[in-house]
């Protein structure tokens, strides 16, 4: 809450023929968090009995002033007058001679009036059709007693909403980076895991997560949320919370069921995600694995990369309440490399519109030491795209299985 000094009350306005005395200013004593006063840009007003010529001189002297309020002698709001409207009238033939000596109340423009402490977000919804138009609309603010309290425009409201939206997006981006870091690695006795994630712009929808389970197993996942922006960021945060605090003793299938239910209840089939979910058991050298409509998975064995495929691919999460995921098990060998990525990697185009493609990725994996793969992937992708902007988020997760000592 901000304390604002009253410069002049909107009541008992003294009349004066000089423009400097004609124009008055008023401010409310308090501005609450989400009140309309926060977006008001004009607190200037004139008496309804002021002559048109005097108001015109005010606009001539105050070159940055585009609108003023018009009030009765007792401070009650009558309306407003804009520079463009007034000069339009005076610019007519004999306008200055005929209209200049009339009172401004005859030319006061009606405007929608709101209480000065009305919630600006509710008002924004109410006047949305007007604020979406290109021309500027003005609105009056009044006290509970009906006294003039200020003026705001559709432009003022849009600028404020845009500003707080940008601030929220920046904060959400910071939080998202804390949850899904740009680069991470984990070293265990039998496996090295590396991950990277790069957002194309703003708030991304990719995620990865790795958890060391107390019994010695390791959970890993990578996914891609449908859409981008704030909704995708919220979904990513939801996933992080579930994955971070899930009891992995309950198994992979229960986790997938819980995630699917959470997505459907939260987003009502409007959002879904594709992803891979796995648990590596170092004692058995075994991976329990489920591909939920994702498909971007590779295995490099004996220096030969190939797609990791299973008989059945599951539906993505968030579209079927009765989802029954297929879970597969397979053994890994020393020096195997499991690679998972999102489609932003292989679908990135260059200046000729050519995608980088899975073939380029397979070729890179053949020639690159596993420890260097993430860096080489980013280098090759950047070289391929050249001056073309990044079109989608890129996320990479790899598990390099080490020889057992």
Coordinates of C-alpha atoms in Angstrom, one line a residue:
X1 CA 0.0 0.0 0.0
X2 CA 1.5 3.4 -1.1
X3 CA 0.8 6.7 0.6
X4 CA 0.2 9.4 -2.0
X5 CA -0.1 13.1 -1.1
X6 CA -3.3 14.9 -2.1
X7 CA -2.3 17.8 -4.3
X8 CA -5.8 19.3 -4.6
X9 CA -9.2 18.0 -3.6
X10 CA -11.8 17.4 -6.3
X11 CA -14.4 19.6 -4.5
X12 CA -15.2 23.3 -4.3
X13 CA -13.1 24.1 -7.4
X14 CA -12.2 27.7 -7.7
X15 CA -12.9 29.4 -11.0
X16 CA -10.1 31.3 -12.7
X17 CA -9.6 32.6 -16.3
X18 CA -5.9 31.6 -16.3
X19 CA -5.1 28.1 -17.6
X20 CA -2.7 27.5 -14.8
X21 CA -5.6 28.0 -12.3
X22 CA -8.2 26.2 -14.5
X23 CA -6.4 22.9 -14.3
X24 CA -6.5 21.0 -11.0
X25 CA -4.9 17.7 -9.8
X26 CA -6.2 15.1 -7.4
X27 CA -4.7 11.9 -6.1
X28 CA -6.1 9.3 -3.7
X29 CA -4.5 8.9 -0.3
X30 CA -3.9 5.2 -0.8
X31 CA -3.2 2.8 -3.7
X32 CA -4.0 -0.9 -2.9
X33 CA -2.3 -3.8 -4.6
X34 CA -4.7 -4.6 -7.4
X35 CA -6.8 -1.4 -7.5
X36 CA -7.5 0.5 -10.7
X37 CA -5.6 3.5 -9.3
X38 CA -2.4 1.5 -10.0
X39 CA -3.0 1.9 -13.8
X40 CA -4.4 5.5 -13.7
X41 CA -2.2 7.9 -15.8
X42 CA -4.1 11.1 -15.5
X43 CA -5.3 12.9 -12.3
X44 CA -6.1 16.3 -13.9
X45 CA -9.5 17.8 -14.2
X46 CA -11.4 21.1 -14.9
X47 CA -14.6 22.7 -13.6
X48 CA -17.6 22.0 -15.8
X49 CA -18.2 25.7 -16.1
X50 CA -14.8 26.4 -17.5
X51 CA -14.8 27.9 -21.0
X52 CA -13.8 25.8 -23.9
X53 CA -11.2 28.3 -24.9
X54 CA -9.6 28.0 -21.5
X55 CA -9.5 24.2 -21.7
X56 CA -8.0 24.5 -25.2
X57 CA -5.2 26.7 -23.8
X58 CA -4.6 24.1 -21.1
X59 CA -4.0 21.5 -23.8
X60 CA -1.7 23.9 -25.7
X61 CA 0.4 24.5 -22.6
X62 CA 0.4 20.9 -21.4
X63 CA 1.7 19.3 -24.6
X64 CA 1.8 15.8 -23.0
X65 CA -1.8 16.0 -21.7
X66 CA -4.3 14.1 -23.9
X67 CA -7.3 14.0 -21.6
X68 CA -8.7 15.7 -18.5
X69 CA -11.7 15.0 -16.3
X70 CA -14.7 17.3 -16.1
X71 CA -16.3 17.9 -12.7
X72 CA -19.1 19.8 -11.2
X73 CA -18.5 22.5 -8.6
X74 CA -18.9 20.0 -5.8
X75 CA -16.3 17.7 -7.3
X76 CA -18.8 15.2 -8.7
X77 CA -17.7 13.5 -11.9
X78 CA -19.4 14.7 -15.1
X79 CA -17.2 13.2 -17.8
X80 CA -13.9 13.8 -19.6
X81 CA -12.6 15.7 -22.6
X82 CA -9.9 14.6 -24.9
X83 CA -7.4 16.8 -26.8
X84 CA -8.4 15.2 -30.1
X85 CA -12.1 15.6 -29.6
X86 CA -11.8 19.3 -28.5
X87 CA -9.4 20.4 -31.2
X88 CA -11.6 18.6 -33.7
X89 CA -14.5 20.7 -32.7
X90 CA -12.5 23.9 -32.6
X91 CA -11.0 23.2 -36.0
X92 CA -14.4 23.4 -37.8
X93 CA -15.3 26.7 -39.6
X94 CA -15.8 29.4 -37.0
X95 CA -15.2 26.8 -34.3
X96 CA -13.1 28.9 -32.1
X97 CA -15.3 32.0 -32.4
X98 CA -18.5 30.1 -31.8
X99 CA -17.5 27.4 -29.3
X100 CA -14.6 29.1 -27.5
X101 CA -17.0 31.0 -25.2
X102 CA -19.2 28.0 -24.3
X103 CA -18.8 26.0 -21.2
X104 CA -16.8 22.8 -21.4
X105 CA -19.7 20.8 -19.8
X106 CA -21.6 21.0 -23.2
X107 CA -18.8 19.1 -24.9
X108 CA -17.9 16.7 -22.0
X109 CA -17.5 13.1 -23.3
X110 CA -19.3 10.3 -21.4
X111 CA -17.0 7.5 -20.3
X112 CA -17.5 4.4 -18.3
X113 CA -16.8 5.1 -14.6
X114 CA -15.3 2.7 -12.1
X115 CA -14.7 2.8 -8.4
X116 CA -11.0 3.9 -7.8
X117 CA -10.3 0.7 -5.8
X118 CA -12.1 -1.8 -8.1
X119 CA -10.0 -4.8 -8.9
X120 CA -8.1 -4.1 -12.1
X121 CA -8.1 -7.8 -13.2
X122 CA -11.8 -8.0 -12.9
X123 CA -12.3 -4.8 -14.8
X124 CA -9.9 -6.0 -17.5
X125 CA -12.1 -9.0 -18.1
X126 CA -15.2 -6.7 -18.1
X127 CA -13.8 -4.3 -20.8
X128 CA -11.8 -6.8 -22.7
X129 CA -13.6 -6.2 -26.1
X130 CA -12.6 -2.5 -25.8
X131 CA -9.0 -2.9 -24.7
X132 CA -8.4 -5.3 -27.6
X133 CA -9.2 -2.6 -30.2
X134 CA -6.5 -0.5 -31.7
X135 CA -8.0 2.9 -30.8
X136 CA -7.5 4.1 -27.2
X137 CA -10.5 4.2 -24.9
X138 CA -10.6 6.3 -21.7
X139 CA -12.3 5.4 -18.4
X140 CA -13.1 7.5 -15.3
X141 CA -12.3 6.7 -11.7
X142 CA -14.4 8.0 -8.8
X143 CA -14.5 7.8 -5.0
X144 CA -17.4 6.2 -3.2
X145 CA -18.9 9.7 -3.0
X146 CA -18.7 10.1 -6.7
X147 CA -15.8 12.5 -6.7
X148 CA -13.3 12.5 -9.5
X149 CA -10.3 10.2 -8.7
X150 CA -8.4 9.8 -12.0
X151 CA -8.5 8.5 -15.6
X152 CA -7.0 5.4 -17.1
X153 CA -6.9 4.3 -20.7
X154 CA -7.1 0.9 -22.4
X155 CA -3.4 1.5 -23.3
X156 CA -2.5 2.0 -19.6
X157 CA -4.2 -1.2 -18.6
X158 CA -2.7 -3.2 -21.5
X159 CA 0.8 -1.9 -20.6
X160 CA 0.4 -2.8 -17.0
X161 CA -0.9 -6.3 -17.7
X162 CA 1.9 -6.8 -20.2
X163 CA 4.5 -5.8 -17.6
X164 CA 3.3 -8.1 -14.9
X165 CA 2.9 -10.9 -17.4
X166 CA 6.5 -10.4 -18.4
X167 CA 7.6 -10.4 -14.8
X168 CA 5.6 -13.6 -14.1
X169 CA 7.1 -15.3 -17.1
X170 CA 10.6 -14.3 -16.0
X171 CA 10.0 -15.6 -12.5
X172 CA 8.5 -18.8 -13.9
X173 CA 11.5 -19.2 -16.2
X174 CA 13.8 -18.8 -13.2
X175 CA 11.9 -21.4 -11.2
X176 CA 11.8 -23.8 -14.2
X177 CA 15.5 -23.5 -14.7
X178 CA 15.9 -24.5 -11.0
X179 CA 13.7 -27.6 -11.6
X180 CA 15.0 -28.5 -15.0
X181 CA 18.7 -27.4 -15.1
X182 CA 20.4 -26.6 -18.3
X183 CA 23.1 -29.2 -17.7
X184 CA 23.6 -32.0 -15.1
X185 CA 25.5 -35.2 -14.6
X186 CA 25.6 -38.0 -12.1
X187 CA 28.2 -40.6 -11.4
X188 CA 27.6 -44.0 -9.9
X189 CA 29.8 -47.1 -9.8
X190 CA 28.1 -48.7 -12.8
X191 CA 26.6 -45.8 -14.7
X192 CA 27.3 -42.2 -15.7
X193 CA 24.2 -40.1 -16.5
X194 CA 24.3 -36.8 -18.3
X195 CA 21.4 -34.5 -19.2
X196 CA 21.0 -31.1 -20.9
X197 CA 18.0 -28.9 -21.7
X198 CA 17.7 -25.8 -23.8
X199 CA 14.5 -23.8 -24.2
X200 CA 13.8 -22.4 -27.6
X201 CA 12.2 -19.2 -26.1
X202 CA 10.4 -18.2 -23.0
X203 CA 8.9 -21.1 -21.0
X204 CA 9.6 -24.5 -22.3
X205 CA 7.7 -27.8 -22.1
X206 CA 10.6 -30.3 -22.0
X207 CA 11.8 -32.0 -18.8
X208 CA 14.1 -34.6 -17.4
X209 CA 14.5 -36.0 -13.9
X210 CA 16.9 -38.4 -12.2
X211 CA 16.4 -39.8 -8.7
X212 CA 18.6 -42.1 -6.6
X213 CA 16.3 -44.5 -4.9
X214 CA 17.4 -45.6 -1.4
X215 CA 17.6 -49.3 -2.3
X216 CA 20.3 -48.5 -4.8
X217 CA 18.2 -48.3 -8.0
X218 CA 18.1 -45.2 -10.2
X219 CA 15.0 -43.7 -11.7
X220 CA 15.2 -41.6 -14.9
X221 CA 12.7 -39.9 -17.1
X222 CA 12.6 -37.5 -20.0
X223 CA 9.5 -35.9 -21.6
X224 CA 7.9 -33.3 -23.7
X225 CA 4.7 -31.4 -22.6
X226 CA 2.3 -30.4 -25.3
X227 CA 2.4 -26.7 -26.0
X228 CA 4.6 -24.0 -24.5
X229 CA 4.2 -21.0 -22.2
X230 CA 2.8 -20.7 -18.7
X231 CA 0.6 -23.8 -18.9
X232 CA 3.5 -26.0 -19.9
X233 CA 5.6 -24.5 -17.1
X234 CA 2.9 -25.3 -14.6
X235 CA 2.7 -28.9 -15.8
X236 CA 6.5 -29.2 -15.6
X237 CA 6.4 -28.0 -12.0
X238 CA 3.6 -30.5 -11.2
X239 CA 5.6 -33.3 -12.7
X240 CA 8.7 -32.3 -10.8
X241 CA 6.8 -32.4 -7.5
X242 CA 5.3 -35.8 -8.1
X243 CA 8.6 -37.3 -9.3
X244 CA 10.7 -35.8 -6.5
X245 CA 8.5 -37.2 -3.7
X246 CA 7.1 -40.4 -5.2
X247 CA 7.8 -43.6 -3.3
X248 CA 9.5 -45.6 -6.0
X249 CA 9.0 -48.9 -4.0
X250 CA 5.5 -48.8 -5.5
X251 CA 6.9 -49.3 -9.0
X252 CA 6.8 -47.7 -12.4
X253 CA 3.3 -48.6 -13.3
X254 CA 1.8 -47.0 -10.2
X255 CA 3.8 -43.8 -10.9
X256 CA 2.6 -43.6 -14.5
X257 CA -1.0 -44.1 -13.3
X258 CA -0.6 -41.3 -10.7
X259 CA 0.9 -38.9 -13.2
X260 CA -1.8 -39.7 -15.8
X261 CA -4.6 -39.1 -13.2
X262 CA -3.0 -35.8 -12.0
X263 CA -2.7 -34.5 -15.6
X264 CA -6.3 -35.3 -16.4
X265 CA -7.7 -33.9 -13.2
X266 CA -5.7 -30.7 -13.6
X267 CA -5.9 -30.0 -17.3
X268 CA -9.1 -31.9 -18.3
X269 CA -7.6 -33.5 -21.4
X270 CA -6.3 -30.1 -22.7
X271 CA -2.6 -31.0 -22.1
X272 CA -0.7 -34.2 -22.5
X273 CA 2.9 -35.3 -22.4
X274 CA 5.0 -37.9 -24.1
X275 CA 7.9 -39.4 -22.2
X276 CA 10.1 -42.3 -21.3
X277 CA 10.2 -43.6 -17.7
X278 CA 12.8 -46.1 -16.5
X279 CA 14.4 -47.6 -13.4
X280 CA 17.9 -49.0 -13.6
X281 CA 18.9 -51.8 -11.2
X282 CA 22.7 -52.0 -11.0
X283 CA 22.8 -55.3 -9.2
X284 CA 20.9 -57.0 -12.0
X285 CA 22.2 -54.8 -14.7
X286 CA 18.5 -54.5 -15.7
X287 CA 16.3 -51.6 -16.9
X288 CA 12.6 -51.5 -16.3
X289 CA 11.2 -49.2 -19.0
X290 CA 8.0 -47.7 -20.4
X291 CA 7.7 -45.5 -23.4
X292 CA 4.6 -43.3 -23.1
X293 CA 4.1 -42.2 -26.7
X294 CA 7.5 -40.6 -27.0
X295 CA 9.6 -42.9 -29.3
X296 CA 12.8 -40.9 -29.3
X297 CA 15.2 -43.4 -27.8
X298 CA 18.4 -45.0 -29.0
X299 CA 20.9 -47.6 -27.8
X300 CA 24.5 -47.8 -28.7
X301 CA 26.0 -51.3 -28.3
X302 CA 29.4 -52.3 -29.5
X303 CA 29.7 -48.9 -31.2
X304 CA 26.5 -49.4 -33.3
X305 CA 23.6 -47.1 -32.6
X306 CA 20.1 -48.1 -33.3
X307 CA 16.5 -47.2 -32.3
X308 CA 15.3 -48.6 -29.0
X309 CA 11.9 -50.2 -30.0
X310 CA 9.5 -52.5 -28.2
X311 CA 6.4 -54.4 -29.5
X312 CA 3.9 -51.8 -28.1
X313 CA 4.1 -48.1 -27.6
X314 CA 1.8 -46.6 -25.0
X315 CA -0.4 -43.6 -25.3
X316 CA 0.9 -40.3 -24.0
X317 CA -0.1 -39.3 -20.5
X318 CA -3.1 -37.1 -19.9
X319 CA -5.5 -38.3 -22.6
X320 CA -7.0 -41.6 -21.3
X321 CA -8.2 -42.1 -17.7
X322 CA -8.1 -45.9 -18.3
X323 CA -4.5 -46.0 -19.4
X324 CA -2.8 -49.4 -18.9
X325 CA 0.9 -48.9 -19.6
X326 CA 3.1 -51.7 -21.0
X327 CA 6.3 -52.1 -19.0
X328 CA 9.4 -53.8 -20.5
X329 CA 12.6 -55.2 -19.0
X330 CA 15.9 -55.6 -20.7
X331 CA 19.5 -56.1 -19.6
X332 CA 22.3 -53.7 -20.3
X333 CA 26.0 -54.5 -21.0
X334 CA 29.2 -52.7 -20.1
X335 CA 29.8 -49.7 -22.4
X336 CA 26.1 -49.6 -23.6
X337 CA 24.8 -46.1 -24.1
X338 CA 21.1 -45.3 -23.8
X339 CA 20.1 -42.0 -25.3
X340 CA 16.7 -40.2 -25.0
X341 CA 15.9 -36.8 -26.6
X342 CA 12.9 -34.6 -27.5
X343 CA 11.9 -33.9 -31.1
X344 CA 13.3 -30.4 -31.1
X345 CA 16.7 -31.9 -31.6
X346 CA 16.1 -33.8 -34.8
X347 CA 13.4 -31.5 -36.3
X348 CA 15.5 -28.4 -36.1
X349 CA 15.9 -27.0 -39.7
X350 CA 18.6 -25.0 -41.4
X351 CA 18.4 -22.1 -43.8
X352 CA 17.4 -24.5 -46.6
X353 CA 14.5 -26.0 -44.5
X354 CA 16.3 -29.3 -44.0
X355 CA 15.9 -31.0 -40.6
X356 CA 19.0 -32.2 -38.7
X357 CA 17.4 -35.6 -38.6
X358 CA 17.9 -38.9 -36.8
X359 CA 20.5 -40.1 -39.4
X360 CA 22.8 -37.2 -38.4
X361 CA 22.4 -38.1 -34.8
X362 CA 23.2 -41.8 -35.4
X363 CA 26.3 -40.8 -37.4
X364 CA 27.5 -38.6 -34.5
X365 CA 27.0 -41.4 -32.0
X366 CA 29.1 -43.8 -34.1
X367 CA 32.1 -41.5 -33.9
X368 CA 31.9 -39.9 -30.5
X369 CA 33.1 -41.0 -27.1
X370 CA 30.1 -41.3 -24.8
X371 CA 31.4 -38.8 -22.3
X372 CA 31.5 -36.1 -25.0
X373 CA 28.2 -36.8 -26.7
X374 CA 26.1 -34.0 -25.1
X375 CA 28.7 -31.4 -26.0
X376 CA 29.0 -32.7 -29.6
X377 CA 25.2 -32.9 -30.0
X378 CA 24.9 -29.2 -29.1
X379 CA 27.8 -28.2 -31.4
X380 CA 26.4 -30.1 -34.4
X381 CA 22.9 -28.8 -33.8
X382 CA 24.1 -25.2 -33.6
X383 CA 26.2 -25.6 -36.8
X384 CA 23.3 -27.1 -38.6
X385 CA 20.7 -24.4 -37.7
X386 CA 23.1 -21.5 -38.5
X387 CA 21.2 -18.3 -38.4
X388 CA 17.8 -20.0 -38.1
X389 CA 16.2 -19.5 -34.7
X390 CA 15.8 -22.5 -32.4
X391 CA 12.2 -23.7 -33.2
X392 CA 11.6 -26.0 -30.3
X393 CA 13.1 -27.0 -26.9
X394 CA 15.9 -29.5 -27.0
X395 CA 16.5 -32.0 -24.1
X396 CA 18.9 -34.9 -24.0
X397 CA 19.4 -37.6 -21.4
X398 CA 21.9 -40.4 -21.7
X399 CA 23.0 -43.4 -19.5
X400 CA 26.5 -44.7 -20.1
X401 CA 26.9 -48.1 -18.4
X402 CA 30.4 -48.7 -17.1
X403 CA 32.3 -51.9 -16.7
X404 CA 31.8 -53.7 -13.4
X405 CA 35.0 -53.7 -11.4

